[in-house]
Coordinates of C-alpha atoms in Angstrom, one line a residue:
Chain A
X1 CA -19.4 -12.9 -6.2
X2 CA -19.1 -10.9 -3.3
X3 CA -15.9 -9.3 -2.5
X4 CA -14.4 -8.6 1.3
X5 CA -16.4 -6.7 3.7
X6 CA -15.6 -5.4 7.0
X7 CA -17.5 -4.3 9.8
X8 CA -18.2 -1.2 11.4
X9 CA -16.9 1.4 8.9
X10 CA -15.8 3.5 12.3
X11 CA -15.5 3.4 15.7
X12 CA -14.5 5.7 18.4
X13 CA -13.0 4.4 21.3
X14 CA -11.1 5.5 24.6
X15 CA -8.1 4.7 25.5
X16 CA -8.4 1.7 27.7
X17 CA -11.2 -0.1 25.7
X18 CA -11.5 -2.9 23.6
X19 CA -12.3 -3.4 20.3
X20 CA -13.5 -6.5 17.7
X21 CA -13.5 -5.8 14.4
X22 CA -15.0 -8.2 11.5
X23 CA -14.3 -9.5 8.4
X24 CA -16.1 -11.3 5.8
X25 CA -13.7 -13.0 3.2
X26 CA -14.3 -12.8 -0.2
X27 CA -16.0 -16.4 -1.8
X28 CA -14.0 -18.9 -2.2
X29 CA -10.8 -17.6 0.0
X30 CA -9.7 -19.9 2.9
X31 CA -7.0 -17.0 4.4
X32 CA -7.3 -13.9 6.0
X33 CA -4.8 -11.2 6.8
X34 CA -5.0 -8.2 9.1
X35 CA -2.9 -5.0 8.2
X36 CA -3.1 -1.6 10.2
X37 CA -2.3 1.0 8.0
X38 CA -1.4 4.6 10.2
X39 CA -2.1 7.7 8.5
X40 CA 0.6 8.6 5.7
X41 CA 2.2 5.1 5.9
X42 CA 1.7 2.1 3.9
X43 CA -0.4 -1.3 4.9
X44 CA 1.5 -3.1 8.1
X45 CA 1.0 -6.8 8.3
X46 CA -0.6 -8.2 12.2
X47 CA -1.4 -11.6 11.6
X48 CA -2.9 -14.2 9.0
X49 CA -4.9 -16.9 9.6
X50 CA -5.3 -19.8 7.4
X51 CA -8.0 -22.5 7.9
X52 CA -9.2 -21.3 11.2
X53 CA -4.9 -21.1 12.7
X54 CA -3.1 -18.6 13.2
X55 CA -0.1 -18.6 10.1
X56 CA 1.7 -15.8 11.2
X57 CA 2.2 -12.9 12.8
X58 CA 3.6 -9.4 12.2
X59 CA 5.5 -7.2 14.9
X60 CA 2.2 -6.1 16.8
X61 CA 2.0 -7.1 20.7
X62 CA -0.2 -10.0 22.3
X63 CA -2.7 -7.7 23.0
X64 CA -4.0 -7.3 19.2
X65 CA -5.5 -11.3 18.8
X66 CA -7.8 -12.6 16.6
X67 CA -10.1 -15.7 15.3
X68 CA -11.1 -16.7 12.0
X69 CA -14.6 -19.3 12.0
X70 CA -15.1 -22.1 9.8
X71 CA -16.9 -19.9 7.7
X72 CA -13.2 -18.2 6.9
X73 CA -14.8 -15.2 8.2
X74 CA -12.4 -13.1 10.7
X75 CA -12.1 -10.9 13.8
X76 CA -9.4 -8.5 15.2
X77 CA -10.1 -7.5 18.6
X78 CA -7.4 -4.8 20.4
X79 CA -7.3 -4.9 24.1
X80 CA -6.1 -1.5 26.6
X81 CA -6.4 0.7 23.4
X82 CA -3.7 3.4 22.9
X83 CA -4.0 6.3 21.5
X84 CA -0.9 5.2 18.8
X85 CA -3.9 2.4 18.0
X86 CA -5.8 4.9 16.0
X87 CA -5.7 4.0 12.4
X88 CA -7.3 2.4 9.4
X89 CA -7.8 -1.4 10.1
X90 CA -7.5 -3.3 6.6
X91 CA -8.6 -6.5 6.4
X92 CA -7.3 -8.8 3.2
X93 CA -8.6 -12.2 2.0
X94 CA -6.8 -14.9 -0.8
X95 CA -6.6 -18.3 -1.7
X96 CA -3.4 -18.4 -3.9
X97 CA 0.1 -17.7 -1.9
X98 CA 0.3 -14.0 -2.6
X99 CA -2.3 -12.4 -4.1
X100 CA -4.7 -10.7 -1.6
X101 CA -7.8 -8.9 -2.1
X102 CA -8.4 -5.7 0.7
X103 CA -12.0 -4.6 2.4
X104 CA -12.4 -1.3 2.5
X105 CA -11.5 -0.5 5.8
X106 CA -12.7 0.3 9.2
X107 CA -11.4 3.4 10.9
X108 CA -10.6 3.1 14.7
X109 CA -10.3 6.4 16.3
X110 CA -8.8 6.4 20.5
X111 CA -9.4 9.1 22.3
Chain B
X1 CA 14.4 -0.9 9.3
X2 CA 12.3 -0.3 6.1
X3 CA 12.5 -3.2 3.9
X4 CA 10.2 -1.8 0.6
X5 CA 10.5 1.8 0.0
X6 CA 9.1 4.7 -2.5
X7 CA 11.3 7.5 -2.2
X8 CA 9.0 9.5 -3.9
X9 CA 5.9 10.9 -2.2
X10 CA 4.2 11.9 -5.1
X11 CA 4.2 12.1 -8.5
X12 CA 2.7 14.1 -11.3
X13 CA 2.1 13.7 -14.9
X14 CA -0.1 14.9 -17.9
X15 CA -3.0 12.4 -19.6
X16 CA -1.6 10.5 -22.2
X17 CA 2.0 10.7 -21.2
X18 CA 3.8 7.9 -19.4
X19 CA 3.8 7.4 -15.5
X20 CA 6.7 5.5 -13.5
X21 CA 6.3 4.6 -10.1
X22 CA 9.5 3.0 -8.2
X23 CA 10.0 0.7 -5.1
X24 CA 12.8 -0.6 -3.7
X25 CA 13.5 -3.8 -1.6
X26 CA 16.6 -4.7 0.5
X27 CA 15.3 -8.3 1.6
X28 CA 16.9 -11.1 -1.0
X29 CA 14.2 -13.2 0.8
X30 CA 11.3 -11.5 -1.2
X31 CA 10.0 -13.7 -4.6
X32 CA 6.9 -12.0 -5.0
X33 CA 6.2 -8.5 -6.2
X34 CA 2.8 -6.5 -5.9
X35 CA 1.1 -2.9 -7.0
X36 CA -1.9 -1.9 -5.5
X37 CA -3.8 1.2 -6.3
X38 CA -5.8 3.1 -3.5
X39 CA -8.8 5.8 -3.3
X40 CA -9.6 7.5 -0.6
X41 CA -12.2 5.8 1.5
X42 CA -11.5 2.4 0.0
X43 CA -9.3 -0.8 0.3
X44 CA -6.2 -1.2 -1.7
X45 CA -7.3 -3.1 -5.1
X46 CA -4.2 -5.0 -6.7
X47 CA -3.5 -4.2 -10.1
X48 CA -0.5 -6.4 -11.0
X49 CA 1.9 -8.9 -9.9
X50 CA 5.5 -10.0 -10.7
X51 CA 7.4 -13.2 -9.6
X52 CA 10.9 -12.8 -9.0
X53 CA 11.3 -15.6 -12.0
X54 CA 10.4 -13.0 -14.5
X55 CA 11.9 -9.4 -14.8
X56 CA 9.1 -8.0 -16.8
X57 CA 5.0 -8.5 -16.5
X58 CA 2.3 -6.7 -18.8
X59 CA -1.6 -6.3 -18.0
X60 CA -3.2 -3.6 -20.3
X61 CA -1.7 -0.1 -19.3
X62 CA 0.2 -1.6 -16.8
X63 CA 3.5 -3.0 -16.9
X64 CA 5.7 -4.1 -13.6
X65 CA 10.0 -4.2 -14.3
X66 CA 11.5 -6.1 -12.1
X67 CA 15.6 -5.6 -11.3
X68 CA 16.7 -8.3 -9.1
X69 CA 20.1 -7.7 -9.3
X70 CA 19.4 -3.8 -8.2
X71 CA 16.1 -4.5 -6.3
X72 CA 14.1 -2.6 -7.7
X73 CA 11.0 -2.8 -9.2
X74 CA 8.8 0.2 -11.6
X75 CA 5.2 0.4 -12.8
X76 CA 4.5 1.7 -16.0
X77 CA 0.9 3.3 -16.9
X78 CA 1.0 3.9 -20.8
X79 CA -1.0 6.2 -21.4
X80 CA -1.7 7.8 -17.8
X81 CA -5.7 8.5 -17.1
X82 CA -7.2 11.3 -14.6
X83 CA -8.7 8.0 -13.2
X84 CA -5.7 6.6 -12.7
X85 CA -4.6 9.6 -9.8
X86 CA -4.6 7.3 -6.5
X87 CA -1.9 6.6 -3.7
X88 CA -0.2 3.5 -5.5
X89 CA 1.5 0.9 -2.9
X90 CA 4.7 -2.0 -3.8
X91 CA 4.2 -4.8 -2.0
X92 CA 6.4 -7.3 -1.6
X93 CA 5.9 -10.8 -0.1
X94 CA 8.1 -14.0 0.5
X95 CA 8.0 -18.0 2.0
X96 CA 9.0 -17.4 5.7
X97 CA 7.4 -18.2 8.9
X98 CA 4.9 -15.3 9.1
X99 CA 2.3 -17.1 6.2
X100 CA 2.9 -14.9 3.1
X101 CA 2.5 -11.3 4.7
X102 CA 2.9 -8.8 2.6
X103 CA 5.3 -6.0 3.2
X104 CA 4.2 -2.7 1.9
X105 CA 6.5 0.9 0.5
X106 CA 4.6 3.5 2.2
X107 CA 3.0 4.7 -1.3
X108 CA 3.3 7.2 -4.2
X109 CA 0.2 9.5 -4.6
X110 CA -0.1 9.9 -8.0
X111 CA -2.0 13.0 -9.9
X112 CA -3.0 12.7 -13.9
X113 CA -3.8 15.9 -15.0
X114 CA -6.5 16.7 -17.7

């Protein structure tokens, strides 16, 4: 069984750019959920998507969006990047109601 | 406005001897309680759950204590290992409009000394 993956491990952007981030979900799970988690600070919830819909959304602006494909597979893309955007992009997947299961991460850095 | 918190940074304790992590929650709202451990470089990895049906939950060296009345939760590790020294994260989640999201405390770094 494989477990959640998440692609690229880092990236170094500008401010300005954009960015897609991916997300494979573990076997099995139908819902994804992104977290940004800022250095020092716990996990803070962006959105979920369940069955290819967005199920909810955190406090982030429109400009964070994101898919997920009938595969349950997922991507976060940021547009205009600001520098407050650097952090560590956590990607979870589930099937039960709570219980979520983390990738390891990719690391955004805006310069 | 924080809604989980762990008011302490860091904790740490000798091998063998008992570690207690707290959280505390102000939103009623929240039925589902989490712990997740993290390493540096990784994901979190959950460890144990609590529903907010139960006050008390047991898995191994791990226990969760749930205190509705006081919202608060604890961990217990019985006995602490130097592999258990990681940033440990509450969670809490509840039925609203925004899916299940889960709130985090922003974390405990915990140190088991040899």
């Amino acid at each position: 069984e494989t477990g959640v993956t998440q692609s690229p491990t880092h990236l170094i952007k500008t401010r300005g750019q954009q960015v897609t981030l991916r997300c494979s979900s573990q076997s099995g799970h139908n819902t994804v959920s992104w977290y940004q988690q800022a250095l020092g600070q716990g996990p803070q919830f962006i959105f979920q998507y369940y069955r290819e819909e967005e199920n909810g959304r955190g406090n982030f602006p429109p400009r964070f969006s994101g898919l997920q494909f009938p595969n349950y597979s997922s991507e976060l893309n940021v547009n205009a990047l600001e520098l407050d955007d650097s952090a560590l992009y956590l990607c979870a997947s589930s099937f039960s109601l709570h219980e979520q299961f983390f990738g390891p991460g990719t690391r955004l850095t805006v310069l | 406005d924080q809604q989980v918190k762990q008011n302490s940074p860091s904790l740490s304790v000798q091998e063998g001897r008992i570690s207690i992590l707290n959280c505390d929650y102000t939103n009623s709202m929240f039925d589902y309680f989490l712990w997740y451990k993290k390493y540096p470089a990784e994901g979190p990895t959950f460890l144990i759950s609590i529903s907010s049906i139960k006050d008390k939950n047991e898995d191994g060296r791990f226990t969760v204590f749930l205190n509705k009345s006081a919202k608060h939760l604890s961990l217990h590790i019985v006995p602490s290992q130097p592999g258990d020294s990681a940033v440990y994260f509450c969670a809490a989640s509840a039925k609203s409009n925004a899916g299940n999201m889960l709130t985090f405390g922003g974390g405990t770094r915990l140190m088991v000394k040899p």
